[in-house]
Amino acid sequence: MSAEDGSARPASIHLLVGVAGVVSGAFAAVAYYTDLRVLAHSFVIWIVLVSLVTTRRSSRQAVVRAIIALLSAVLAFYLGKNVVYGIKYPDAPPYGIDLPTVGTWCVLAVVAGVLLGMGFRHIGDPGWPGALATAGAAGLVLADAYRKGGFVVWDRPLLPVVSALAAAGLLLLGGRTRRQLGKALALLVPLTLLGFGIVSAPDLIEEILL
């Protein structure tokens, strides 16, 4: 394999990761103006996205991919909200883009990309590091669902159901054996409690800064 071939492959993968981020952000932008709006206000889409692109990668690969995915998602979401608003309300004044807000979330995306990339890359690994990463990802999803309204399925079922399915999928992704799955399940409750503080932090930081 030539040097050019070796450099082309990571570049193409990074492009695909960026596209995945853009698609997720665009979906959230459209959902923001529909009955799916609760998904646009949750982190479930991006937790799953980062988990998938970083699983069993090296530290460098995981961090780079996570940052690309999250930055692409943030920019696509805020730009997409502006575009969809203009289409949905053509006679209304321009929505505009709040640059300080976008900038704040871009910084948070980079920080989250580093932290989640370093952690989620162990999803699927054997032993307690893999179980910790798997339970951490699933716990963040469940914690975020609780942050956005709890687990009352009969009142607003969309987010609890989607989050439960996403958490189950992450547990299966990381729990490649019954033993490994059991370890992840044993850690799920404490990491969900810890995850609640983590998923609540970005909104608190945004309120303080803006």
Short mmCIF file of N, CA and C in Angstrom, two decimals, residues 45-163:
data_model
loop_
_atom_site.label_atom_id
_atom_site.label_comp_id
_atom_site.label_asym_id
_atom_site.label_seq_id
_atom_site.Cartn_x
_atom_site.Cartn_y
_atom_site.Cartn_z
N ILE A 45 -29.21 11.12 20.26
CA ILE A 45 -28.73 10.92 18.89
C ILE A 45 -27.21 10.98 18.86
N TRP A 46 -26.65 11.95 19.57
CA TRP A 46 -25.21 12.18 19.48
C TRP A 46 -24.42 11.23 20.38
N ILE A 47 -25.01 10.78 21.46
CA ILE A 47 -24.34 9.77 22.28
C ILE A 47 -24.18 8.48 21.49
N VAL A 48 -25.25 8.10 20.80
CA VAL A 48 -25.19 6.89 19.97
C VAL A 48 -24.21 7.08 18.82
N LEU A 49 -24.24 8.25 18.18
CA LEU A 49 -23.34 8.53 17.07
C LEU A 49 -21.88 8.41 17.49
N VAL A 50 -21.53 9.07 18.59
CA VAL A 50 -20.14 9.03 19.06
C VAL A 50 -19.74 7.61 19.45
N SER A 51 -20.66 6.89 20.07
CA SER A 51 -20.37 5.50 20.44
C SER A 51 -20.03 4.66 19.22
N LEU A 52 -20.80 4.82 18.16
CA LEU A 52 -20.59 4.00 16.97
C LEU A 52 -19.29 4.34 16.24
N VAL A 53 -18.92 5.61 16.21
CA VAL A 53 -17.73 5.98 15.43
C VAL A 53 -16.43 5.82 16.21
N THR A 54 -16.53 5.61 17.53
CA THR A 54 -15.31 5.50 18.33
C THR A 54 -15.05 4.10 18.88
N THR A 55 -16.03 3.22 18.78
CA THR A 55 -15.89 1.88 19.38
C THR A 55 -14.65 1.16 18.89
N ARG A 56 -13.83 0.72 19.86
CA ARG A 56 -12.64 -0.09 19.61
C ARG A 56 -11.66 0.59 18.65
N ARG A 57 -11.54 1.89 18.78
CA ARG A 57 -10.55 2.65 18.01
C ARG A 57 -9.39 3.02 18.92
N SER A 58 -8.30 3.48 18.32
CA SER A 58 -7.18 4.00 19.11
C SER A 58 -7.60 5.34 19.73
N SER A 59 -6.83 5.80 20.69
CA SER A 59 -7.16 7.07 21.36
C SER A 59 -7.26 8.21 20.35
N ARG A 60 -6.29 8.32 19.49
CA ARG A 60 -6.26 9.41 18.52
C ARG A 60 -7.44 9.31 17.55
N GLN A 61 -7.67 8.12 17.01
CA GLN A 61 -8.78 7.94 16.08
C GLN A 61 -10.11 8.27 16.74
N ALA A 62 -10.29 7.78 17.96
CA ALA A 62 -11.57 7.99 18.65
C ALA A 62 -11.82 9.47 18.92
N VAL A 63 -10.81 10.17 19.40
CA VAL A 63 -10.98 11.59 19.72
C VAL A 63 -11.25 12.40 18.45
N VAL A 64 -10.48 12.16 17.41
CA VAL A 64 -10.67 12.91 16.15
C VAL A 64 -12.06 12.65 15.58
N ARG A 65 -12.47 11.39 15.56
CA ARG A 65 -13.79 11.07 15.02
C ARG A 65 -14.91 11.67 15.85
N ALA A 66 -14.77 11.62 17.17
CA ALA A 66 -15.81 12.18 18.04
C ALA A 66 -15.94 13.68 17.84
N ILE A 67 -14.81 14.37 17.75
CA ILE A 67 -14.85 15.82 17.56
C ILE A 67 -15.46 16.17 16.21
N ILE A 68 -15.06 15.47 15.17
CA ILE A 68 -15.62 15.73 13.83
C ILE A 68 -17.13 15.51 13.84
N ALA A 69 -17.57 14.40 14.43
CA ALA A 69 -19.00 14.08 14.46
C ALA A 69 -19.80 15.14 15.20
N LEU A 70 -19.32 15.54 16.37
CA LEU A 70 -20.07 16.49 17.19
C LEU A 70 -20.03 17.90 16.62
N LEU A 71 -18.88 18.33 16.13
CA LEU A 71 -18.82 19.67 15.51
C LEU A 71 -19.72 19.74 14.29
N SER A 72 -19.69 18.71 13.46
CA SER A 72 -20.55 18.68 12.27
C SER A 72 -22.02 18.73 12.67
N ALA A 73 -22.36 18.00 13.73
CA ALA A 73 -23.75 17.96 14.18
C ALA A 73 -24.20 19.32 14.71
N VAL A 74 -23.35 19.97 15.50
CA VAL A 74 -23.69 21.29 16.05
C VAL A 74 -23.91 22.31 14.94
N LEU A 75 -22.99 22.38 13.99
CA LEU A 75 -23.11 23.36 12.91
C LEU A 75 -24.32 23.07 12.02
N ALA A 76 -24.55 21.78 11.73
CA ALA A 76 -25.70 21.42 10.90
C ALA A 76 -27.01 21.72 11.62
N PHE A 77 -27.03 21.51 12.93
CA PHE A 77 -28.25 21.76 13.69
C PHE A 77 -28.62 23.24 13.68
N TYR A 78 -27.68 24.10 14.00
CA TYR A 78 -28.01 25.52 14.08
C TYR A 78 -28.24 26.14 12.70
N LEU A 79 -27.46 25.72 11.71
CA LEU A 79 -27.72 26.21 10.36
C LEU A 79 -29.03 25.64 9.84
N GLY A 80 -29.28 24.37 10.12
CA GLY A 80 -30.52 23.73 9.68
C GLY A 80 -31.75 24.36 10.30
N LYS A 81 -31.67 24.72 11.59
CA LYS A 81 -32.80 25.38 12.23
C LYS A 81 -33.16 26.67 11.51
N ASN A 82 -32.14 27.41 11.10
CA ASN A 82 -32.36 28.66 10.39
C ASN A 82 -33.02 28.43 9.04
N VAL A 83 -32.54 27.41 8.33
CA VAL A 83 -33.09 27.09 7.00
C VAL A 83 -34.53 26.61 7.12
N VAL A 84 -34.78 25.68 8.04
CA VAL A 84 -36.13 25.13 8.20
C VAL A 84 -37.10 26.22 8.65
N TYR A 85 -36.65 27.10 9.51
CA TYR A 85 -37.51 28.21 9.96
C TYR A 85 -37.92 29.08 8.77
N GLY A 86 -36.95 29.37 7.89
CA GLY A 86 -37.26 30.18 6.72
C GLY A 86 -38.25 29.51 5.79
N ILE A 87 -38.17 28.18 5.69
CA ILE A 87 -39.11 27.44 4.83
C ILE A 87 -40.48 27.36 5.48
N LYS A 88 -40.50 27.12 6.78
CA LYS A 88 -41.77 26.94 7.49
C LYS A 88 -42.51 28.27 7.69
N TYR A 89 -41.74 29.34 7.89
CA TYR A 89 -42.35 30.66 8.10
C TYR A 89 -41.74 31.66 7.12
N PRO A 90 -42.11 31.57 5.86
CA PRO A 90 -41.48 32.41 4.83
C PRO A 90 -41.75 33.90 5.00
N ASP A 91 -42.85 34.27 5.66
CA ASP A 91 -43.21 35.67 5.82
C ASP A 91 -42.70 36.27 7.13
N ALA A 92 -42.10 35.44 7.97
CA ALA A 92 -41.62 35.92 9.26
C ALA A 92 -40.24 36.56 9.11
N PRO A 93 -39.86 37.42 10.05
CA PRO A 93 -38.50 38.00 10.01
C PRO A 93 -37.46 36.89 10.07
N PRO A 94 -36.28 37.13 9.52
CA PRO A 94 -35.23 36.10 9.56
C PRO A 94 -34.94 35.64 10.97
N TYR A 95 -34.75 34.35 11.10
CA TYR A 95 -34.48 33.75 12.41
C TYR A 95 -33.12 34.18 12.94
N GLY A 96 -32.11 34.13 12.07
CA GLY A 96 -30.76 34.51 12.46
C GLY A 96 -30.07 33.42 13.25
N ILE A 97 -28.75 33.51 13.32
CA ILE A 97 -27.95 32.54 14.06
C ILE A 97 -27.24 33.27 15.19
N ASP A 98 -27.44 32.79 16.40
CA ASP A 98 -26.81 33.38 17.58
C ASP A 98 -25.39 32.85 17.66
N LEU A 99 -24.43 33.65 17.18
CA LEU A 99 -23.05 33.20 17.12
C LEU A 99 -22.45 32.83 18.48
N PRO A 100 -22.70 33.60 19.55
CA PRO A 100 -22.16 33.18 20.85
C PRO A 100 -22.67 31.81 21.29
N THR A 101 -23.96 31.54 21.02
CA THR A 101 -24.51 30.23 21.38
C THR A 101 -23.86 29.12 20.57
N VAL A 102 -23.74 29.35 19.26
CA VAL A 102 -23.11 28.36 18.40
C VAL A 102 -21.66 28.14 18.81
N GLY A 103 -20.96 29.24 19.09
CA GLY A 103 -19.57 29.13 19.52
C GLY A 103 -19.42 28.35 20.81
N THR A 104 -20.33 28.61 21.75
CA THR A 104 -20.28 27.90 23.03
C THR A 104 -20.47 26.40 22.82
N TRP A 105 -21.45 26.04 21.98
CA TRP A 105 -21.72 24.62 21.75
C TRP A 105 -20.61 23.97 20.92
N CYS A 106 -19.92 24.73 20.09
CA CYS A 106 -18.78 24.18 19.37
C CYS A 106 -17.64 23.85 20.34
N VAL A 107 -17.41 24.75 21.29
CA VAL A 107 -16.39 24.47 22.31
C VAL A 107 -16.78 23.24 23.12
N LEU A 108 -18.06 23.17 23.52
CA LEU A 108 -18.53 22.01 24.28
C LEU A 108 -18.41 20.73 23.45
N ALA A 109 -18.62 20.85 22.13
CA ALA A 109 -18.50 19.68 21.26
C ALA A 109 -17.07 19.16 21.24
N VAL A 110 -16.10 20.07 21.22
CA VAL A 110 -14.69 19.66 21.23
C VAL A 110 -14.34 18.99 22.56
N VAL A 111 -14.76 19.62 23.66
CA VAL A 111 -14.49 19.05 24.98
C VAL A 111 -15.15 17.68 25.12
N ALA A 112 -16.43 17.59 24.72
CA ALA A 112 -17.13 16.32 24.80
C ALA A 112 -16.51 15.29 23.88
N GLY A 113 -16.03 15.73 22.72
CA GLY A 113 -15.39 14.81 21.78
C GLY A 113 -14.15 14.17 22.37
N VAL A 114 -13.36 14.99 23.08
CA VAL A 114 -12.15 14.45 23.72
C VAL A 114 -12.52 13.46 24.82
N LEU A 115 -13.44 13.85 25.70
CA LEU A 115 -13.78 13.01 26.85
C LEU A 115 -14.53 11.75 26.43
N LEU A 116 -15.54 11.91 25.57
CA LEU A 116 -16.31 10.74 25.16
C LEU A 116 -15.51 9.84 24.23
N GLY A 117 -14.69 10.44 23.39
CA GLY A 117 -13.84 9.63 22.52
C GLY A 117 -12.91 8.74 23.31
N MET A 118 -12.28 9.31 24.33
CA MET A 118 -11.36 8.54 25.16
C MET A 118 -12.08 7.45 25.94
N GLY A 119 -13.33 7.72 26.33
CA GLY A 119 -14.08 6.74 27.10
C GLY A 119 -14.78 5.70 26.25
N PHE A 120 -15.51 6.16 25.24
CA PHE A 120 -16.33 5.26 24.44
C PHE A 120 -15.51 4.33 23.54
N ARG A 121 -14.24 4.64 23.32
CA ARG A 121 -13.43 3.78 22.47
C ARG A 121 -13.27 2.39 23.08
N HIS A 122 -13.53 2.26 24.37
CA HIS A 122 -13.40 0.96 25.04
C HIS A 122 -14.66 0.11 24.93
N ILE A 123 -15.74 0.67 24.37
CA ILE A 123 -16.96 -0.12 24.20
C ILE A 123 -16.64 -1.35 23.34
N GLY A 124 -16.98 -2.51 23.85
CA GLY A 124 -16.69 -3.74 23.13
C GLY A 124 -15.40 -4.41 23.56
N ASP A 125 -14.56 -3.70 24.34
CA ASP A 125 -13.34 -4.30 24.85
C ASP A 125 -13.69 -5.29 25.96
N PRO A 126 -12.87 -6.30 26.17
CA PRO A 126 -13.13 -7.25 27.26
C PRO A 126 -12.77 -6.65 28.61
N GLY A 127 -13.32 -7.22 29.67
CA GLY A 127 -12.96 -6.80 31.01
C GLY A 127 -13.73 -5.58 31.48
N TRP A 128 -13.30 -5.06 32.63
CA TRP A 128 -14.01 -3.94 33.24
C TRP A 128 -13.90 -2.63 32.47
N PRO A 129 -12.78 -2.33 31.76
CA PRO A 129 -12.77 -1.09 30.96
C PRO A 129 -13.88 -1.07 29.92
N GLY A 130 -14.09 -2.20 29.23
CA GLY A 130 -15.17 -2.27 28.25
C GLY A 130 -16.53 -2.17 28.90
N ALA A 131 -16.72 -2.83 30.04
CA ALA A 131 -17.99 -2.77 30.75
C ALA A 131 -18.28 -1.35 31.23
N LEU A 132 -17.24 -0.68 31.73
CA LEU A 132 -17.39 0.70 32.21
C LEU A 132 -17.80 1.64 31.08
N ALA A 133 -17.16 1.50 29.93
CA ALA A 133 -17.48 2.34 28.78
C ALA A 133 -18.89 2.07 28.28
N THR A 134 -19.25 0.80 28.21
CA THR A 134 -20.58 0.42 27.72
C THR A 134 -21.68 0.94 28.65
N ALA A 135 -21.50 0.70 29.95
CA ALA A 135 -22.49 1.18 30.92
C ALA A 135 -22.53 2.70 30.96
N GLY A 136 -21.37 3.33 30.76
CA GLY A 136 -21.32 4.79 30.75
C GLY A 136 -22.13 5.37 29.60
N ALA A 137 -21.98 4.79 28.42
CA ALA A 137 -22.73 5.28 27.26
C ALA A 137 -24.23 5.06 27.45
N ALA A 138 -24.62 3.86 27.86
CA ALA A 138 -26.03 3.57 28.09
C ALA A 138 -26.59 4.42 29.22
N GLY A 139 -25.78 4.61 30.27
CA GLY A 139 -26.21 5.43 31.39
C GLY A 139 -26.44 6.88 31.01
N LEU A 140 -25.59 7.42 30.14
CA LEU A 140 -25.79 8.80 29.67
C LEU A 140 -27.10 8.94 28.92
N VAL A 141 -27.43 7.95 28.11
CA VAL A 141 -28.70 7.98 27.35
C VAL A 141 -29.88 7.99 28.31
N LEU A 142 -29.86 7.09 29.30
CA LEU A 142 -30.96 7.01 30.24
C LEU A 142 -31.04 8.26 31.12
N ALA A 143 -29.89 8.77 31.53
CA ALA A 143 -29.86 9.99 32.34
C ALA A 143 -30.42 11.17 31.58
N ASP A 144 -30.11 11.25 30.30
CA ASP A 144 -30.60 12.37 29.50
C ASP A 144 -32.11 12.28 29.32
N ALA A 145 -32.62 11.06 29.16
CA ALA A 145 -34.07 10.88 29.05
C ALA A 145 -34.76 11.35 30.32
N TYR A 146 -34.18 11.03 31.46
CA TYR A 146 -34.76 11.46 32.74
C TYR A 146 -34.67 12.98 32.87
N ARG A 147 -33.56 13.55 32.44
CA ARG A 147 -33.39 15.01 32.48
C ARG A 147 -34.47 15.72 31.69
N LYS A 148 -34.90 15.12 30.59
CA LYS A 148 -35.87 15.76 29.71
C LYS A 148 -37.32 15.42 30.05
N GLY A 149 -37.55 14.79 31.18
CA GLY A 149 -38.95 14.57 31.55
C GLY A 149 -39.23 13.26 32.25
N GLY A 150 -38.20 12.52 32.59
CA GLY A 150 -38.41 11.29 33.32
C GLY A 150 -38.75 10.13 32.41
N PHE A 151 -39.25 9.07 33.01
CA PHE A 151 -39.53 7.84 32.27
C PHE A 151 -41.03 7.54 32.21
N VAL A 152 -41.86 8.58 32.23
CA VAL A 152 -43.31 8.39 32.18
C VAL A 152 -43.70 8.11 30.73
N VAL A 153 -43.79 6.84 30.39
CA VAL A 153 -44.00 6.43 29.00
C VAL A 153 -45.37 6.83 28.49
N TRP A 154 -46.40 6.73 29.33
CA TRP A 154 -47.76 6.97 28.86
C TRP A 154 -48.06 8.45 28.63
N ASP A 155 -47.26 9.33 29.17
CA ASP A 155 -47.48 10.76 28.98
C ASP A 155 -46.80 11.27 27.71
N ARG A 156 -45.48 11.12 27.66
CA ARG A 156 -44.70 11.50 26.47
C ARG A 156 -43.78 10.34 26.13
N PRO A 157 -44.27 9.40 25.37
CA PRO A 157 -43.55 8.13 25.21
C PRO A 157 -42.34 8.17 24.28
N LEU A 158 -42.25 9.15 23.40
CA LEU A 158 -41.24 9.09 22.35
C LEU A 158 -39.82 9.00 22.90
N LEU A 159 -39.42 9.97 23.71
CA LEU A 159 -38.04 9.98 24.20
C LEU A 159 -37.71 8.79 25.11
N PRO A 160 -38.59 8.45 26.07
CA PRO A 160 -38.27 7.27 26.89
C PRO A 160 -38.11 6.00 26.07
N VAL A 161 -38.97 5.80 25.09
CA VAL A 161 -38.90 4.59 24.27
C VAL A 161 -37.63 4.59 23.41
N VAL A 162 -37.35 5.71 22.74
CA VAL A 162 -36.15 5.81 21.92
C VAL A 162 -34.90 5.63 22.77
N SER A 163 -34.90 6.25 23.94
CA SER A 163 -33.74 6.15 24.82
C SER A 163 -33.54 4.74 25.34
#
